[in-house]
Short mmCIF file of C-alpha atoms and ligand atoms in Angstrom, two decimals:
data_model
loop_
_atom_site.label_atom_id
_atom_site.label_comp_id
_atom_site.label_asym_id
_atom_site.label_seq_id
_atom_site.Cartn_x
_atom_site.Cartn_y
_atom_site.Cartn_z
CA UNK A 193 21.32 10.57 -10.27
CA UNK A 194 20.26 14.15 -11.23
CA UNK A 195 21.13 13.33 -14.99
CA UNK A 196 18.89 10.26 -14.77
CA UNK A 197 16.05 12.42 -13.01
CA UNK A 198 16.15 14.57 -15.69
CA UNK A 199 16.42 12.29 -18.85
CA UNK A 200 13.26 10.50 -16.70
CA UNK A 201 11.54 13.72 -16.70
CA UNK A 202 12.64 15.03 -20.32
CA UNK A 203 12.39 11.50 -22.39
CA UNK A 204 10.16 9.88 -19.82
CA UNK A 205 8.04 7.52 -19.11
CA UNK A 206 10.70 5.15 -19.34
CA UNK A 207 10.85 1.09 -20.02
CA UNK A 208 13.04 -0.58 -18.05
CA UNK A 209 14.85 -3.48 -18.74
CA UNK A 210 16.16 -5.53 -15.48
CA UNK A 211 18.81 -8.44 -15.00
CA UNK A 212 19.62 -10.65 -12.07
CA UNK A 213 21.70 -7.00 -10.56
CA UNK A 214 18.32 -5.45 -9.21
CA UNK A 215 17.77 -8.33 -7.14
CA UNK A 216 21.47 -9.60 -5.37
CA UNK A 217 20.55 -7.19 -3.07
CA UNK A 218 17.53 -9.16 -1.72
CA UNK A 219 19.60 -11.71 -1.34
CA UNK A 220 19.96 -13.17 -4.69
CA UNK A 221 22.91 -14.79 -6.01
CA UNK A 222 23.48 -13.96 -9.44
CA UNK A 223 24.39 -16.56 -12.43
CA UNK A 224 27.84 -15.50 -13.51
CA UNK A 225 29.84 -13.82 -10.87
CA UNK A 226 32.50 -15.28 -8.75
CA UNK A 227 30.04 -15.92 -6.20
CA UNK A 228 26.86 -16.70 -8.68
CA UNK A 229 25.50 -19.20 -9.17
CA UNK A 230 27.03 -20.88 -11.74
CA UNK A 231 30.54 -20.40 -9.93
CA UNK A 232 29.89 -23.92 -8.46
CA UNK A 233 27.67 -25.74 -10.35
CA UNK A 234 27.11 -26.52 -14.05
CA UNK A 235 24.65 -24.83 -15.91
CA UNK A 236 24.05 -27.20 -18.55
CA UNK A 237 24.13 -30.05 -15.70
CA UNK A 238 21.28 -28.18 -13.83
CA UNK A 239 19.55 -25.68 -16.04
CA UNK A 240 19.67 -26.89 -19.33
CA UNK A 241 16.77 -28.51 -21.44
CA UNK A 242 18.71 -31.09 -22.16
CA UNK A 243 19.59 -32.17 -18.38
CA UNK A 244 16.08 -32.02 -17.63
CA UNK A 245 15.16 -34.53 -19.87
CA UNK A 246 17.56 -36.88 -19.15
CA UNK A 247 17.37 -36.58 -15.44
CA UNK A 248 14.28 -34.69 -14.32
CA UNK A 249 14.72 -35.19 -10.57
CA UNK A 250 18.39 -33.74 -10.50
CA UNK A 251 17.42 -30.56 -11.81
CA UNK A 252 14.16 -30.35 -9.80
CA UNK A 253 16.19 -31.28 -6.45
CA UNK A 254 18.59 -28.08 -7.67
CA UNK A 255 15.24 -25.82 -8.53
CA UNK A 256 13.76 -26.87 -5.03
CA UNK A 257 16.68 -24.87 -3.30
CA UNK A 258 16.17 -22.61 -5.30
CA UNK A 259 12.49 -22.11 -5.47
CA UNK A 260 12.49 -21.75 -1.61
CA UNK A 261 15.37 -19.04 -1.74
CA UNK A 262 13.39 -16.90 -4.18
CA UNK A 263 10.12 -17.67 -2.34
CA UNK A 264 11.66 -16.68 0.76
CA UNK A 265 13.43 -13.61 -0.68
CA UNK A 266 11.64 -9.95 -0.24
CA UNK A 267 12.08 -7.02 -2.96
CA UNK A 268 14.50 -4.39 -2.11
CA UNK A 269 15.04 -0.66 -2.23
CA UNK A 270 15.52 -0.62 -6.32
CA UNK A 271 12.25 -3.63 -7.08
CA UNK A 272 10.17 -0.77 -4.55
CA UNK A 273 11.73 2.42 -6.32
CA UNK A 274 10.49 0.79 -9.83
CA UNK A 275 6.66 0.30 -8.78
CA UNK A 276 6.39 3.85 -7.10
CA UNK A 277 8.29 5.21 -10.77
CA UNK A 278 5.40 2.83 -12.14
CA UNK A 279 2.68 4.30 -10.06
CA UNK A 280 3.81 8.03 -10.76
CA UNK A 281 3.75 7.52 -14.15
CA UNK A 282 7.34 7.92 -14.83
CA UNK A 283 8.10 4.01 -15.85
CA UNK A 284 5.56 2.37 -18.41
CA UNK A 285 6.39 -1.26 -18.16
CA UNK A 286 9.91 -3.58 -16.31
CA UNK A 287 10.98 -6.05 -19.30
CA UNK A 288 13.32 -8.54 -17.09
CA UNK A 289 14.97 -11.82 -17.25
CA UNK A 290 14.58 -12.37 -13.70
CA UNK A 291 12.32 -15.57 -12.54
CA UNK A 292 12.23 -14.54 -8.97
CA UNK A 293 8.74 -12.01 -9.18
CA UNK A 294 10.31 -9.27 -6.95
CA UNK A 295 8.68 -6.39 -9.21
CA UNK A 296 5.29 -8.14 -8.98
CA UNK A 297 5.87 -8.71 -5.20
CA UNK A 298 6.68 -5.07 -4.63
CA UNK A 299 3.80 -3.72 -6.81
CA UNK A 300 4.95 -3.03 -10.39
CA UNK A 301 1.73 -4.21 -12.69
CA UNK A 302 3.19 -4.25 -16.23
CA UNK A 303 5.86 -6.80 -16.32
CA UNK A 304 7.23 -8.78 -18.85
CA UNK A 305 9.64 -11.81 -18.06
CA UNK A 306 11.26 -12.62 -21.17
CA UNK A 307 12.97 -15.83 -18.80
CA UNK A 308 9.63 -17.30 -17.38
CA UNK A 309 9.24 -16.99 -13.60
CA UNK A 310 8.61 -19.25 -10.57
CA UNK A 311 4.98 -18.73 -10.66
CA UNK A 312 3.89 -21.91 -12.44
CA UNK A 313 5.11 -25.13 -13.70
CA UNK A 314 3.62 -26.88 -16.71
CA UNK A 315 2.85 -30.13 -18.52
CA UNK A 316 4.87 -31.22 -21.37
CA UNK A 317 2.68 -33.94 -22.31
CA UNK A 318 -0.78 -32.20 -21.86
CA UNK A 319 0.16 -28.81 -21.50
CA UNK A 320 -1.81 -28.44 -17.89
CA UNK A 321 -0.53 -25.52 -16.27
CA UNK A 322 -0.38 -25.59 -12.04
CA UNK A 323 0.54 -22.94 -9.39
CA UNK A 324 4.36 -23.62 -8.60
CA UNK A 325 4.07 -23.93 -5.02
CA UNK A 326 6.87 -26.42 -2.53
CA UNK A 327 3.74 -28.73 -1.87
CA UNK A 328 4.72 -29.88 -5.80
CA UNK A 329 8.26 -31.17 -4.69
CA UNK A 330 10.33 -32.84 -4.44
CA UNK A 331 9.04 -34.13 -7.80
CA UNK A 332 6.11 -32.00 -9.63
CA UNK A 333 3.85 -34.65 -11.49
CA UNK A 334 0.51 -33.32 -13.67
CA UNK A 335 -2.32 -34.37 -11.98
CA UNK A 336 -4.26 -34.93 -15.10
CA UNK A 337 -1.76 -37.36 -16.48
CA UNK A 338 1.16 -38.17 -14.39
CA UNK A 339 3.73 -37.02 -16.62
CA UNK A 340 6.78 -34.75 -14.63
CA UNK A 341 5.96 -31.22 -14.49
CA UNK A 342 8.88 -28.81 -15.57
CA UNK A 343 8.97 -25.51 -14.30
CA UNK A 344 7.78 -22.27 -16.33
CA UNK A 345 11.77 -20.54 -16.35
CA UNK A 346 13.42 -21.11 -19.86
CA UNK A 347 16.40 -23.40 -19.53
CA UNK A 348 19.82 -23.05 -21.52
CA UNK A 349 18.65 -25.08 -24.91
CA UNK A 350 15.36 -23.83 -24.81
CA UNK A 351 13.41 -20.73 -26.70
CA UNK A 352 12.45 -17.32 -24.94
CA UNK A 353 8.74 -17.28 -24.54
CA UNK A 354 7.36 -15.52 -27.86
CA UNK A 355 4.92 -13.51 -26.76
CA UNK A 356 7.42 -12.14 -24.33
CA UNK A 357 10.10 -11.80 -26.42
CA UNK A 358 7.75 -9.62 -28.91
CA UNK A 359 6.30 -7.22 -26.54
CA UNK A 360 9.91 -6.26 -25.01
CA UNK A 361 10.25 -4.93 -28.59
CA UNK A 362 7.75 -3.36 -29.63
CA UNK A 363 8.45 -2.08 -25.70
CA UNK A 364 12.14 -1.08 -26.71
CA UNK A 365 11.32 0.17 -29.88
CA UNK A 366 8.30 2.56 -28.37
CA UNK A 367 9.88 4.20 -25.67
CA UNK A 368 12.30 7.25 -25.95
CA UNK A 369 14.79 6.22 -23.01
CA UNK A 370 15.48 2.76 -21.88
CA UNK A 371 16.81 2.11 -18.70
CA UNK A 372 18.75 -0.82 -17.86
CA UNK A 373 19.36 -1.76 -14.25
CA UNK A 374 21.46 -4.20 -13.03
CA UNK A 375 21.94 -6.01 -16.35
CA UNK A 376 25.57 -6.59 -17.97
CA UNK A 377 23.91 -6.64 -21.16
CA UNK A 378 25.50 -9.80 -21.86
CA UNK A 379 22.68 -12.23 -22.84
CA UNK A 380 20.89 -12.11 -26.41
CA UNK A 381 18.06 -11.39 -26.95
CA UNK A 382 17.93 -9.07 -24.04
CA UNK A 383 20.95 -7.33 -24.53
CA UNK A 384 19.65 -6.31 -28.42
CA UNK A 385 16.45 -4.04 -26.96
CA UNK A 386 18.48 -0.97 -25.85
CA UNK A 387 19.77 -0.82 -29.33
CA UNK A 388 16.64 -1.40 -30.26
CA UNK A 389 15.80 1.65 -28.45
CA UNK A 390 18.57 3.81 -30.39
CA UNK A 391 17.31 2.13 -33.68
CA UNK A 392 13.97 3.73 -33.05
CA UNK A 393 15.26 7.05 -32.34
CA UNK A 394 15.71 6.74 -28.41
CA UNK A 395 18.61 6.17 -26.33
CA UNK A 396 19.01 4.28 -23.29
CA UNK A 397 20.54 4.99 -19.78
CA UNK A 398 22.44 1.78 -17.56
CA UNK A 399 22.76 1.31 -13.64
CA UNK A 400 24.80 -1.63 -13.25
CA UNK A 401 27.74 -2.43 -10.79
CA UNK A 402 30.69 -2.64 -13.00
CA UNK A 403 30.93 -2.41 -16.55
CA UNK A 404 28.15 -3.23 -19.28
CA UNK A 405 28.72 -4.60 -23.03
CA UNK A 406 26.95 -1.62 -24.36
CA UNK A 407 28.79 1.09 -21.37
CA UNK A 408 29.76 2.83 -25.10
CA UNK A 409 26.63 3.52 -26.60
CA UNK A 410 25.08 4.75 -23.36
CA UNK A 411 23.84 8.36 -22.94
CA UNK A 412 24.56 7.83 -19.29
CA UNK A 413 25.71 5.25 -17.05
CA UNK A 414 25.88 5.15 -13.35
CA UNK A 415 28.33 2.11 -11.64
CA UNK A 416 26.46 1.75 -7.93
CA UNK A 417 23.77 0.01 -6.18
CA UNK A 418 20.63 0.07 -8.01
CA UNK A 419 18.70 0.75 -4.71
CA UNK A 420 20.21 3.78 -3.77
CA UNK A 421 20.43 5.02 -7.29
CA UNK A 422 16.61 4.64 -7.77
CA UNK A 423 15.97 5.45 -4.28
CA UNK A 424 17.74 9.03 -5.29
CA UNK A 425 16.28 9.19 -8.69
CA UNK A 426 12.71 9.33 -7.38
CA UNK A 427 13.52 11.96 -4.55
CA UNK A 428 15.05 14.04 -7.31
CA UNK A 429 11.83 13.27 -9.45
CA UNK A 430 9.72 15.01 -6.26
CA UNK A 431 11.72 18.40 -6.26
ZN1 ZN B 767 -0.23 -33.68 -18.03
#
């Protein structure tokens, strides 16, 4: 954690790049794991384009479960550590592919989700755009025109959001150190940025439990909680 104070402090501010690791410990099961959430149930049954069209109801009666888990979810010691590293001026913006809005719940401003988020659900057919809230379920329908509402999260099949997608670069590519946190780096586009990084000249720095696709290319890497490795980053960052 001392290492990571000091790149912060010597390379900093920072960009930080987050997966679906930052936030298991609010509670949050992840996609991939033994116990994620794809351990049980088929992703491209429930969270692919392609099941949503066919059967919009299925995959909303999955996202209602969901919705209300994430809803009823509060950030943790690492979404907290990231807003106050924010707010000292030691992290300029939190690209992540998390839908859940734990950073923006626990007070980080610039954020980027390159997955969507939770936060609205939109028209396919007229392109009206409506607060996500549980009132909408079980079956979301645009008010304007009927038509089944699909939430704002990018399903397997579909395209990253653009405008996201381009600002994590030009993000990546501006910053001098990247920090990853709680990412396995395994998922493209995402897992391109902290080369990205090195491309431009930087390097990039991972806290993950267990082992990253890019652990090689890493100018450091701590394997722990991303809480308490944040948590002891930003004490370190007040001596
Ligand atoms: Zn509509």
């Amino acid at each position: 954690m001392e290492r990571l104070a000091e790149l912060i402090r010597d390379r900093g501010p920072c960009v930080v790049l987050t997966g679906a690791g930052v936030s298991t410990e609010s509670g949050i099961p992840d996609f991939r794991s033994p116990t994620g959430i794809w351990a049980d149930i088929d992703p491209m049954e429930y969270g692919s384009l392609r099941a949503f069209q066919a059967d919009p109801e299925k995959v909303w009666s999955f996202y209602a479960g969901r919705i209300g888990l994430l809803t009823g979810a509060e950030p943790n010691d690492a979404h907290y550590a990231l807003a106050e590293l924010e707010h000292r001026g030691h992290v300029t913006a939190v690209v992540t592919q998390n839908i859940d809005l734990l950073h923006t719940r626990a007070g980080s401003r610039e954020v980027v989700e390159m997955h969507g988020s939770i936060r609205t659900a939109s028209c396919a057919a007229c392109g009206a755009s409506f607060p996500l809230d549980e009132s909408l379920l079980p079956l979301p329908r645009c008010s304007d025109c009927g038509a089944v509402l699909k939430p704002d999260v990018v399903f397997f099949g579909e395209l990253l959001p653009r405008a996201a997608i381009d600002r994590a670069y030009e993000l990546a590519r501006g910053t001098q150190l990247l920090l990853v946190v709680g990412s396995a780096l395994e998922v493209y586009p995402v897992a391109e940025l902290p080369l990205e990084t090195v491309r431009a000249g930087g390097s990039f720095a991972i806290v993950n439990r267990g082992p990253t696709a890019l652990d090689d290319a890493a100018e450091l890497r701590i394997d722990g909680s991303a809480g308490e490795a944040l948590g002891a980053v930003l004490v370190q960052l007040e001596s």
